[in-house]
GROMACS .gro file of C-alpha atoms in nm:
model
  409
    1UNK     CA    1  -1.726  -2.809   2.157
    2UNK     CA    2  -1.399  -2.658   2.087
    3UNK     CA    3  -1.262  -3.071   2.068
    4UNK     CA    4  -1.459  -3.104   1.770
    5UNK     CA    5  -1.416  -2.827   1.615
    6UNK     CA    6  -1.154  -2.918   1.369
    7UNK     CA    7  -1.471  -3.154   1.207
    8UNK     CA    8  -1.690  -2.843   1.151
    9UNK     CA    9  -1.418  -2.634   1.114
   10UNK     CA   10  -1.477  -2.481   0.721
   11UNK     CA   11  -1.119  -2.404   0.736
   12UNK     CA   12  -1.021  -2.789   0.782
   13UNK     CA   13  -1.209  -2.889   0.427
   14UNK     CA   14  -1.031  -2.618   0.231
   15UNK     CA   15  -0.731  -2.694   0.340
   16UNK     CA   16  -0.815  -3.028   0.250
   17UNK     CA   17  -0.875  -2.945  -0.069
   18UNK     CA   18  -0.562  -2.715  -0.054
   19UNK     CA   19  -0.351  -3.095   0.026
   20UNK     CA   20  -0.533  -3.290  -0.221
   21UNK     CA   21  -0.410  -3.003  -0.532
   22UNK     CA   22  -0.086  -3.097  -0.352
   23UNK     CA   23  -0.164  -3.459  -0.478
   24UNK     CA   24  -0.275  -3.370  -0.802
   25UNK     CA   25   0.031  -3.157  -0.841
   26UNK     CA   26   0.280  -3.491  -0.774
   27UNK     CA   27   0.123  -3.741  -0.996
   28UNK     CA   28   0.288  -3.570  -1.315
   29UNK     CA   29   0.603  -3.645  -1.091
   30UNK     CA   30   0.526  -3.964  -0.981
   31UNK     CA   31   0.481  -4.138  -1.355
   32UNK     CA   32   0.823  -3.978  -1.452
   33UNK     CA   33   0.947  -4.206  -1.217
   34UNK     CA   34   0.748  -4.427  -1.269
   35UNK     CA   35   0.771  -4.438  -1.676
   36UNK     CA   36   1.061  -4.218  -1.782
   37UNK     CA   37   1.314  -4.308  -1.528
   38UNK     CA   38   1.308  -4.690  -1.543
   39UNK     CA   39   1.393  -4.669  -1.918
   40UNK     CA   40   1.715  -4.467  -1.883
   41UNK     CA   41   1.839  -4.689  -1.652
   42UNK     CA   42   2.040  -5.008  -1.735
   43UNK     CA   43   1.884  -5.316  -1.731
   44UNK     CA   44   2.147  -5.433  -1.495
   45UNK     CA   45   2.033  -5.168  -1.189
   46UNK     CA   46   1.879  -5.360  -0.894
   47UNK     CA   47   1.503  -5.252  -0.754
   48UNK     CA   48   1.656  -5.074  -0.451
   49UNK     CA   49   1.899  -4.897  -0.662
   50UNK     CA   50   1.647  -4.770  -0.934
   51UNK     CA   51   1.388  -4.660  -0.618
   52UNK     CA   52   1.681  -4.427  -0.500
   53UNK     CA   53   1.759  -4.297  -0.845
   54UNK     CA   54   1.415  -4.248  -0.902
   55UNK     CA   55   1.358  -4.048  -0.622
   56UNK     CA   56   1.665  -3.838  -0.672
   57UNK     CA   57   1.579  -3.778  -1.041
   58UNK     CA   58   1.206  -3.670  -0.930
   59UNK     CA   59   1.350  -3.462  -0.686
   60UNK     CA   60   1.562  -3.286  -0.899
   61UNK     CA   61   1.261  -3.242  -1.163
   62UNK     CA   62   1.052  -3.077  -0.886
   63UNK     CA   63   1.336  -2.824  -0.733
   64UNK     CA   64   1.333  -2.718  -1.144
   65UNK     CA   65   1.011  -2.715  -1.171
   66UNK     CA   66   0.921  -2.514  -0.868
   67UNK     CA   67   1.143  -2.186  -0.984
   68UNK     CA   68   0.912  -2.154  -1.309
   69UNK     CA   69   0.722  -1.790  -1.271
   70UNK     CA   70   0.416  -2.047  -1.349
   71UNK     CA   71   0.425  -2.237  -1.103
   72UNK     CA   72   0.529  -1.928  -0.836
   73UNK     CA   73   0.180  -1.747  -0.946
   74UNK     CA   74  -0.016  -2.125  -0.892
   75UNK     CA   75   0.108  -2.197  -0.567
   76UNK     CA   76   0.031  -1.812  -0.456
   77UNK     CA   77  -0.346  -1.850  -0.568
   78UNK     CA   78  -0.358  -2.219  -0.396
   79UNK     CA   79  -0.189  -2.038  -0.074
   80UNK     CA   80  -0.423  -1.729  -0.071
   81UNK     CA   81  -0.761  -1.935  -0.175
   82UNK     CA   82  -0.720  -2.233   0.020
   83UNK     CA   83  -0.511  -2.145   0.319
   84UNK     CA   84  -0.736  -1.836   0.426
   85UNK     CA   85  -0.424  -1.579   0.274
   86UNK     CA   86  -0.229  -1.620   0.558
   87UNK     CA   87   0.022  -1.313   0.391
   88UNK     CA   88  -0.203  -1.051   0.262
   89UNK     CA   89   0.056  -0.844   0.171
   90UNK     CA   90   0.285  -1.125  -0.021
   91UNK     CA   91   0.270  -1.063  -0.399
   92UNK     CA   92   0.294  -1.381  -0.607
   93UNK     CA   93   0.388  -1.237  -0.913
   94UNK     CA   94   0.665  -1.441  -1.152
   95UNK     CA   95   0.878  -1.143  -1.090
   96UNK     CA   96   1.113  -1.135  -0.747
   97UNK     CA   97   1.471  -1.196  -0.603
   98UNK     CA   98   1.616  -1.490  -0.565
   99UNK     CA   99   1.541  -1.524  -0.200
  100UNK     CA  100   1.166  -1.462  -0.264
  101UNK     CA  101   1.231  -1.786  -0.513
  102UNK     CA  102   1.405  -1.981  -0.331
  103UNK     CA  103   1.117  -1.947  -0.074
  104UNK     CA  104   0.862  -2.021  -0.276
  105UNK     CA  105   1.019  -2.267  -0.406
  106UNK     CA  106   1.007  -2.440  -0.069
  107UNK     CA  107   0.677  -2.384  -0.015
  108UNK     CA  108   0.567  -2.553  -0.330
  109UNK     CA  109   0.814  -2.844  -0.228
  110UNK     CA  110   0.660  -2.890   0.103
  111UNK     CA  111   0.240  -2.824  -0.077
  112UNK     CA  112   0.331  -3.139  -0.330
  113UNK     CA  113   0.518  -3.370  -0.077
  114UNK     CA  114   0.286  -3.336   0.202
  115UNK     CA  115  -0.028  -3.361  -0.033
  116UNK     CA  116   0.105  -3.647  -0.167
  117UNK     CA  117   0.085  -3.813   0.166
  118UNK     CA  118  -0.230  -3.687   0.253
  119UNK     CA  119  -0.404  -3.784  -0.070
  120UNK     CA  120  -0.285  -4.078  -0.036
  121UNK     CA  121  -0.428  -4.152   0.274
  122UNK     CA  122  -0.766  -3.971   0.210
  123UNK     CA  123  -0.799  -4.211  -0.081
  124UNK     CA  124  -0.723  -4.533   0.128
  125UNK     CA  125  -0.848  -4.487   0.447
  126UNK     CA  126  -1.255  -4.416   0.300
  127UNK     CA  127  -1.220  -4.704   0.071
  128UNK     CA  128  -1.095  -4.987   0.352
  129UNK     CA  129  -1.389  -4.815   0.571
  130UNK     CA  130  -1.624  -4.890   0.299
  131UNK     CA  131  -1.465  -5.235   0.207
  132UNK     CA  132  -1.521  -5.266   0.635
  133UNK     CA  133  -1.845  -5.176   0.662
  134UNK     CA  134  -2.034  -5.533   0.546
  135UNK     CA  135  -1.717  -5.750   0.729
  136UNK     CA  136  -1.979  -5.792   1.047
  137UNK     CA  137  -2.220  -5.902   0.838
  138UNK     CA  138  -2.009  -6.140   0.557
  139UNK     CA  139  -1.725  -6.255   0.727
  140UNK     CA  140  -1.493  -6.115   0.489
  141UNK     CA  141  -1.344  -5.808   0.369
  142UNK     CA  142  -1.344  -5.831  -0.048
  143UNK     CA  143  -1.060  -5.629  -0.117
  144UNK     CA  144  -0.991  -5.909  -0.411
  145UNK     CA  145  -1.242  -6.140  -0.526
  146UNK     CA  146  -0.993  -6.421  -0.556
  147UNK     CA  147  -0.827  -6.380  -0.193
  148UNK     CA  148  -1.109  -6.197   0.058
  149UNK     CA  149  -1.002  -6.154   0.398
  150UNK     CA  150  -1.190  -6.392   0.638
  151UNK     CA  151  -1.268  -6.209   0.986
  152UNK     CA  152  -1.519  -6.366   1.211
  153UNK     CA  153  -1.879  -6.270   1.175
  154UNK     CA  154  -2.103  -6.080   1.388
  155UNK     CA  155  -1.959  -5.874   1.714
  156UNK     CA  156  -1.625  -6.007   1.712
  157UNK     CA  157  -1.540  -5.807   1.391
  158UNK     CA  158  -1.771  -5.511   1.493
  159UNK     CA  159  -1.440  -5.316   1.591
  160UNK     CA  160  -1.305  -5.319   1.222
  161UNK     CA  161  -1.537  -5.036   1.064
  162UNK     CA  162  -1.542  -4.847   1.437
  163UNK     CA  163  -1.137  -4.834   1.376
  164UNK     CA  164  -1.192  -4.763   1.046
  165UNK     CA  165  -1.447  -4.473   1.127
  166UNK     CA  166  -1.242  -4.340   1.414
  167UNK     CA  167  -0.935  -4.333   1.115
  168UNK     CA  168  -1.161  -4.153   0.918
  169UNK     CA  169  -1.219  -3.885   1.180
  170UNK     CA  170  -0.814  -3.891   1.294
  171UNK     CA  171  -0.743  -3.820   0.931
  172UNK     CA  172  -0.981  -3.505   0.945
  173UNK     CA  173  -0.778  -3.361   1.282
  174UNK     CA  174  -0.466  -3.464   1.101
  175UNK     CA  175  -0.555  -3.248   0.808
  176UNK     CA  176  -0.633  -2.938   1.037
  177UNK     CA  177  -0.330  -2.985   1.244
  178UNK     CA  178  -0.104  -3.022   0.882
  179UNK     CA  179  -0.325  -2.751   0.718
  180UNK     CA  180  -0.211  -2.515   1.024
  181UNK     CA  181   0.159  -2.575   0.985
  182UNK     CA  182   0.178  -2.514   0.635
  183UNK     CA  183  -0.038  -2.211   0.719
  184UNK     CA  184   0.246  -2.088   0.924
  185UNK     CA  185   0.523  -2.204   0.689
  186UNK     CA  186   0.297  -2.003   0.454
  187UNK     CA  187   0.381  -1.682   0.649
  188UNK     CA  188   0.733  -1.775   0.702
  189UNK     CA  189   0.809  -1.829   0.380
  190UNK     CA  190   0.582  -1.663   0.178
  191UNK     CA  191   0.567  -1.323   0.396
  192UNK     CA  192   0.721  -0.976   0.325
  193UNK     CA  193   1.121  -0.990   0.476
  194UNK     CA  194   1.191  -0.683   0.692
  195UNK     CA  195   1.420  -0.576   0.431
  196UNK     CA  196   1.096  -0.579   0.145
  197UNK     CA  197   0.860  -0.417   0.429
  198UNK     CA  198   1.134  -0.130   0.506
  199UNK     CA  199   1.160  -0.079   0.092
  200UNK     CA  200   0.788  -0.052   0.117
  201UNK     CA  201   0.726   0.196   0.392
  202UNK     CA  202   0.991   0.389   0.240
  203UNK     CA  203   0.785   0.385  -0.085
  204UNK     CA  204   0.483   0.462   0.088
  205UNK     CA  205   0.600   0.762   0.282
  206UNK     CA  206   0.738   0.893  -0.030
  207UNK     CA  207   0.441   0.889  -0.219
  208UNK     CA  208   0.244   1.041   0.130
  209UNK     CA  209   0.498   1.312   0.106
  210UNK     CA  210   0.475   1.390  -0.248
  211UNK     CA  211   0.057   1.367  -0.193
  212UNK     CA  212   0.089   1.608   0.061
  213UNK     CA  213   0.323   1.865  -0.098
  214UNK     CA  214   0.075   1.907  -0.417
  215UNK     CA  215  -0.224   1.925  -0.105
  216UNK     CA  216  -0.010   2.221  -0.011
  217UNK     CA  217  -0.018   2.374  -0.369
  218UNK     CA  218  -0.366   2.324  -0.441
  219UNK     CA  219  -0.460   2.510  -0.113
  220UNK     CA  220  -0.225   2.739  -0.120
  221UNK     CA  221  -0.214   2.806  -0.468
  222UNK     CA  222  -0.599   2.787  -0.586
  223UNK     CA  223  -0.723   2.860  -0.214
  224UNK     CA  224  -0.547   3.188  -0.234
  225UNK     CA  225  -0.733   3.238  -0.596
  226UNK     CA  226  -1.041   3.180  -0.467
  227UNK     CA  227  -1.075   3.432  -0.185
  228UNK     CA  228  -0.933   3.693  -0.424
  229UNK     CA  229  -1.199   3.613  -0.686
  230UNK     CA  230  -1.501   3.565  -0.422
  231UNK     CA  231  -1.346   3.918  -0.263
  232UNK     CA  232  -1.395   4.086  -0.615
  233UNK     CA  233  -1.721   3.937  -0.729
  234UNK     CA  234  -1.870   4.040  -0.448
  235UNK     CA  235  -1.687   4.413  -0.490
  236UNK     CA  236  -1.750   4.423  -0.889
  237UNK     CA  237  -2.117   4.320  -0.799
  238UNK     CA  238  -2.157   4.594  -0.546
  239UNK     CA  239  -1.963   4.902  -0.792
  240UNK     CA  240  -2.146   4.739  -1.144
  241UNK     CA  241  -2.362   5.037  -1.167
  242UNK     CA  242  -2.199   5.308  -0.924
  243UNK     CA  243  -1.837   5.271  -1.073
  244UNK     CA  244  -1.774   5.090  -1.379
  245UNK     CA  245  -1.346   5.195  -1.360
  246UNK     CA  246  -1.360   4.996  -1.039
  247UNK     CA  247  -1.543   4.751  -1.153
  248UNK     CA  248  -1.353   4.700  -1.418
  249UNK     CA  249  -1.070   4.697  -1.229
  250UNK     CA  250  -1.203   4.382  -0.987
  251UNK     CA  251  -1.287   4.187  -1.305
  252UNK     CA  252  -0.924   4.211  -1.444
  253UNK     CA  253  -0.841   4.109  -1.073
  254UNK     CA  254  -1.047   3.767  -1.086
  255UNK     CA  255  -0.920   3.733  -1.465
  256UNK     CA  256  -0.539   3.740  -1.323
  257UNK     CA  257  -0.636   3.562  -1.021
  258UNK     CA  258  -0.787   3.277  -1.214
  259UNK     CA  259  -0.553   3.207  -1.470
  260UNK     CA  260  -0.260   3.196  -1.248
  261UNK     CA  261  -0.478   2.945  -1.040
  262UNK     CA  262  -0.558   2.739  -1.348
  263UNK     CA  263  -0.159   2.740  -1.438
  264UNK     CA  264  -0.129   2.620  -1.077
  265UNK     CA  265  -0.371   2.318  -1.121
  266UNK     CA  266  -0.225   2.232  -1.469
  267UNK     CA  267   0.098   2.188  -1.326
  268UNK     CA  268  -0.003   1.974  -1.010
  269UNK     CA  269  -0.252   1.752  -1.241
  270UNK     CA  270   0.016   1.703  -1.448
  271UNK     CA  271   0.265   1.562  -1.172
  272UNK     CA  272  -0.040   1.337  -1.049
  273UNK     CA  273  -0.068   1.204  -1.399
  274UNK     CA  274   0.307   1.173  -1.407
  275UNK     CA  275   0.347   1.356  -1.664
  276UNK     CA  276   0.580   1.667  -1.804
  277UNK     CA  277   0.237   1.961  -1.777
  278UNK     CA  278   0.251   2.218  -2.036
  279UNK     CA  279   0.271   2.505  -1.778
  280UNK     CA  280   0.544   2.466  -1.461
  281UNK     CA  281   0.444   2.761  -1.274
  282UNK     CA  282   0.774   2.837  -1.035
  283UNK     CA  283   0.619   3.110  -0.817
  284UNK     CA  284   0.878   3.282  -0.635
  285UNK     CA  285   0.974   3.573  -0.461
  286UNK     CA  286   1.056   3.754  -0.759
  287UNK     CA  287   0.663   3.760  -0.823
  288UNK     CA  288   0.588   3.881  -0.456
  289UNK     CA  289   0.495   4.233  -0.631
  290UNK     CA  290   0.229   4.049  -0.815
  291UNK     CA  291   0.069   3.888  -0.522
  292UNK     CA  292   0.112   4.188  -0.350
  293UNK     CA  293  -0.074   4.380  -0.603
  294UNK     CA  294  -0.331   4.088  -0.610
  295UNK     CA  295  -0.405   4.102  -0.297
  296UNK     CA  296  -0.452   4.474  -0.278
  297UNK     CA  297  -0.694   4.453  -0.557
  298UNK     CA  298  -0.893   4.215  -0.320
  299UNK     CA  299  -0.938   4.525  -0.094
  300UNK     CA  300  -0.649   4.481   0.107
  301UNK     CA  301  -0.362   4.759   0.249
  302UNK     CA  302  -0.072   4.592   0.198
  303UNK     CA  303   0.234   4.759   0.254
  304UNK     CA  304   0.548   4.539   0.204
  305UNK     CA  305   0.922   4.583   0.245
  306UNK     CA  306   1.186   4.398   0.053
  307UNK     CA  307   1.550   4.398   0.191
  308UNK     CA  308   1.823   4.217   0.058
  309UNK     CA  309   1.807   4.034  -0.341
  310UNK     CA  310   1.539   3.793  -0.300
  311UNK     CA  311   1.689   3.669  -0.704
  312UNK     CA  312   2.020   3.537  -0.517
  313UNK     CA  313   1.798   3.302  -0.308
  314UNK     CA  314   1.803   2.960  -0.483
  315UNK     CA  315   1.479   2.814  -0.669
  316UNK     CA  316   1.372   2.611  -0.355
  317UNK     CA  317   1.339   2.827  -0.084
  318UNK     CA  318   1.259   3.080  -0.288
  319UNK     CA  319   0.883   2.885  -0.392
  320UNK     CA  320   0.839   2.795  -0.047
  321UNK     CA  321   0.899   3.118   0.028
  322UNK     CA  322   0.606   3.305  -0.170
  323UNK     CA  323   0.360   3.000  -0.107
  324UNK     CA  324   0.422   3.057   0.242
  325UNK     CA  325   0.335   3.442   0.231
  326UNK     CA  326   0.047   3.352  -0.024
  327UNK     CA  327  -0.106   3.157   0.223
  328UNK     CA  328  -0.023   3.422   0.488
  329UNK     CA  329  -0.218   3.720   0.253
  330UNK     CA  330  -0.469   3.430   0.175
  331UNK     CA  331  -0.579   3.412   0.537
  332UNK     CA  332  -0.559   3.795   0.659
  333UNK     CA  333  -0.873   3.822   0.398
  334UNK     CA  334  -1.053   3.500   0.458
  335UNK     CA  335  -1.071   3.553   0.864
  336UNK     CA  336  -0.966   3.919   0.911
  337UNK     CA  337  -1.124   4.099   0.588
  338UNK     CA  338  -0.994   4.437   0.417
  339UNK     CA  339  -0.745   4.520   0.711
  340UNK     CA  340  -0.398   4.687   0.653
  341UNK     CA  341  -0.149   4.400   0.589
  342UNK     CA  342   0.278   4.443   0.686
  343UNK     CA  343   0.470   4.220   0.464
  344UNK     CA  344   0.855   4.195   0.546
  345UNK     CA  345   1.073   4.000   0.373
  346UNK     CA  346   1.449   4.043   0.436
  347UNK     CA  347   1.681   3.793   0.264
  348UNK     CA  348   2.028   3.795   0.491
  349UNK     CA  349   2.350   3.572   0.386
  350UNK     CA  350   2.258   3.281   0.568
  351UNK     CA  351   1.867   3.338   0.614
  352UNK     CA  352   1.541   3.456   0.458
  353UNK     CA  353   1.323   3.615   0.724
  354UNK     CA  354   0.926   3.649   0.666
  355UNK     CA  355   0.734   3.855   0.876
  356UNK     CA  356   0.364   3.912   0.850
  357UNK     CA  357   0.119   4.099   1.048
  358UNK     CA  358  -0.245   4.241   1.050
  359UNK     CA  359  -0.521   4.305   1.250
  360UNK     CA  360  -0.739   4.022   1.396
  361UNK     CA  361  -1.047   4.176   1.281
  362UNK     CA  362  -1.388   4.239   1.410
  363UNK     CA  363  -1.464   3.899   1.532
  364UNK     CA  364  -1.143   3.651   1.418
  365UNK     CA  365  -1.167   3.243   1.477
  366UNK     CA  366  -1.005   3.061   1.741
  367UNK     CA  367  -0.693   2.981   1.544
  368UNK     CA  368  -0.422   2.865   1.836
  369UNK     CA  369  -0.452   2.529   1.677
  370UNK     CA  370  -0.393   2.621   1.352
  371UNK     CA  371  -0.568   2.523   1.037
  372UNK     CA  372  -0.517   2.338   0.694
  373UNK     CA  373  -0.327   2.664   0.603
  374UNK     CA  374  -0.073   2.651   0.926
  375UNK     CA  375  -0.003   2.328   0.924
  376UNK     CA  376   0.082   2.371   0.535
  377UNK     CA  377   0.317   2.661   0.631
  378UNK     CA  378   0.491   2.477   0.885
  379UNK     CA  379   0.511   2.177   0.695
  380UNK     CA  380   0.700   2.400   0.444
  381UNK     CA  381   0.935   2.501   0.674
  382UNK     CA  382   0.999   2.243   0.845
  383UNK     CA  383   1.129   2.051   0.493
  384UNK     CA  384   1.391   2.315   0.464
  385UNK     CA  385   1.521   2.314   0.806
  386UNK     CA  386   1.360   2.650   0.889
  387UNK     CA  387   1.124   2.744   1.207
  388UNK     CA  388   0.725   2.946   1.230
  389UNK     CA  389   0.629   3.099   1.518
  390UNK     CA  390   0.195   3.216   1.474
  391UNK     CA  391  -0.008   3.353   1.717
  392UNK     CA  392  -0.171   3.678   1.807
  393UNK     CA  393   0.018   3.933   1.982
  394UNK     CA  394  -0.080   4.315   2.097
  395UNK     CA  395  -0.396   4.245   1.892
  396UNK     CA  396  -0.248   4.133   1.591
  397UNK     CA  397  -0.193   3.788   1.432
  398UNK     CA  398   0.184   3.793   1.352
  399UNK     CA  399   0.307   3.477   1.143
  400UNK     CA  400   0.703   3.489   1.176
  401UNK     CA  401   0.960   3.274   0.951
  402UNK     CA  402   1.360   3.200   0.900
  403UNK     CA  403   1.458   2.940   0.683
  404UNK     CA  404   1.845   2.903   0.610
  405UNK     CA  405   1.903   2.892   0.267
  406UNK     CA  406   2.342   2.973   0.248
  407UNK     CA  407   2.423   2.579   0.226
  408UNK     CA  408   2.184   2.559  -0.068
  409UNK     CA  409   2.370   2.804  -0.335
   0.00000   0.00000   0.00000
């Protein structure tokens, strides 16, 4: 079955039709040499010599012709429609470098000279069949009225329409086997270079690093929000009636808490958007005292130590810094609850040291692997050339971090 396939093969008819655009595409060509060429010529120039100059003018024509941004776009929709889009990732656009021209350019050359030929054949080789067919019959082939070719009647001229037929079914296996090398001149010439598919990875992991940076501020940012404001509804709910101050108190929390978070999105929808936002929140360490107090509001002991001038440590580390000890107050109350917090930060001349510690809590999750929140952290650090140790340790979960910062100033 697989001998025959080429005849049932839907692949062989469109690139059938694919050859016989081809075809189309070279008449316009064909009657300028046809029409236009003979008449600029002197009436002096032999047959032979106007045939070459013909040819040589037409040629030029099409080279021109094939570098037009129309054509480039016509020849990509022929390529992708009727050759199966051999190069998914190819972009046909009119815009491009000169060698993604001077490749298409070929390609179009080799779609209008090859479907020339083919046409040309498809359109013969079914009409001399058909012209065949009666010759067993009649005697004659009438290709002309006036001059029919005499063949003798009956068997002996039986083998004309076979041979004619068997032509006919030839021409369909020469039309897959032509269809499948401009299919892989297609890729050749028409596919991304290594030098456009290294510009394009290089895009792409750009645009997955800057996608997974603003990840990092939305969890950090509004994920530390959230647990203070779910932390204080549930305390303001509890104290509504028993102690307004405190109550009070835990709605000024969520207030804060929310706002900062909404300054937080603003800024990272407005990067999405690509656009300038209204608010560019630049959290630092200089604002630890208000996380700190934020986070005691929650319910939280935190007791924190600041050596060192955390304003001397550039912009940079300095926000990586305080979204890296956000998220490290953000978890002690999601998975440990109100437990005493120790918050360290000691900025040295070459290094900013964070250390944070609490208590793993009544009954703390498995957290060796490390969730959304870890990974973010060490992502962080890991972009400025720092290191994160995390784990528990004399029943504590200790989250340790130096990132240099001296070759930055």
């Amino acid at each position: 079955m697989r001998v025959f396939g080429p005849l049932t093969d839907r692949a062989t008819y469109r690139r059938w039709v694919y050859f016989i655009l081809g075809g189309a595409l070279s008449v316009p060509y064909l009657l300028f040499a046809a029409v236009v060429v003979p008449s600029l010529l002197p009436l002096t120039t032999t047959m032979e010599y106007g045939v070459i100059i013909g040819l040589v003018v037409v040629a030029l024509v099409m080279i021109a012709s094939s570098f037009l941004p129309a054509v480039r776009v016509l020849e990509g929709a022929a390529v992708r429609e009727l050759l199966d889009d051999p190069v998914p990732g190819a972009t046909f656009g009119p815009a491009g470098s000169w060698p993604v021209r001077l490749r298409s350019s070929a390609m179009f050359l080799l779609h209008v000279g090859t479907g020339c030929v083919v046409s040309l054949i498809s359109l013969v080789v079914p009409v001399a069949f058909g012209f065949a067919v009666a010759a067993p019959f009649t005697g004659r082939i009438v290709l002309s009225t006036e001059n029919p070719i005499l063949v003798p009647e009956g068997w002996a001229s039986a083998w004309i329409p076979a041979v004619l037929l068997l032509g006919l079914v030839a021409l369909a296996y020469g039309v897959w086997m032509a269809g499948a090398v401009l299919t892989r001149c297609a890729r050749s010439l028409l596919g991304v270079s290594a030098a456009e598919r290294i510009a394009e990875l290089e895009k792409r992991t750009e645009q997955l690093a800057e996608r997974n940076r603003l990840a990092r501020e939305l969890h950090d940012s509004v994920g530390h929000a959230l647990s203070v404001v779910t932390i204080q509804a549930g305390a303001a709910r509890r104290t509504l009636r028993a102690d307004p101050d405190f109550t009070e108190q835990a709605l000024t929390a969520i207030e804060d808490s929310a706002r900062a978070a909404l300054d937080d999105l603003d800024h990272v929808l407005g990067l999405l958007r690509e656009e300038t936002s209204s608010r560019t929140p630049q959290s630092g360490l200089g604002e630890l005292p208000s996380l700190i107090e934020a986070t005691r509001l929650a319910g939280a002991e935190v007791s924190a130590e600041v050596r060192g001038e955390p304003s001397s440590v550039p912009p940079v580390v300095s926000r990586e810094a305080y979204r890296i000890l956000q998220e490290c107050l953000t978890n002690a109350l999601r998975h440990a609850g109100k437990v005493p917090v120790t918050v360290l930060v000691d900025v040295g001349p070459e290094l900013v040291r964070l250390r944070v510690s609490n208590p793993l809590g009544a009954a703390p999750p498995s957290r060796d692997g490390g969730g959304r929140g870890l990974r973010g952290m060490a992502e962080r650090v890991d972009v400025l050339g720092g290191t994160i140790t995390a784990g528990r340790a004399d029943g504590l979960w200790k989250v340790e971090v130096a990132v240099p910062w001296g070759n930055r100033r």
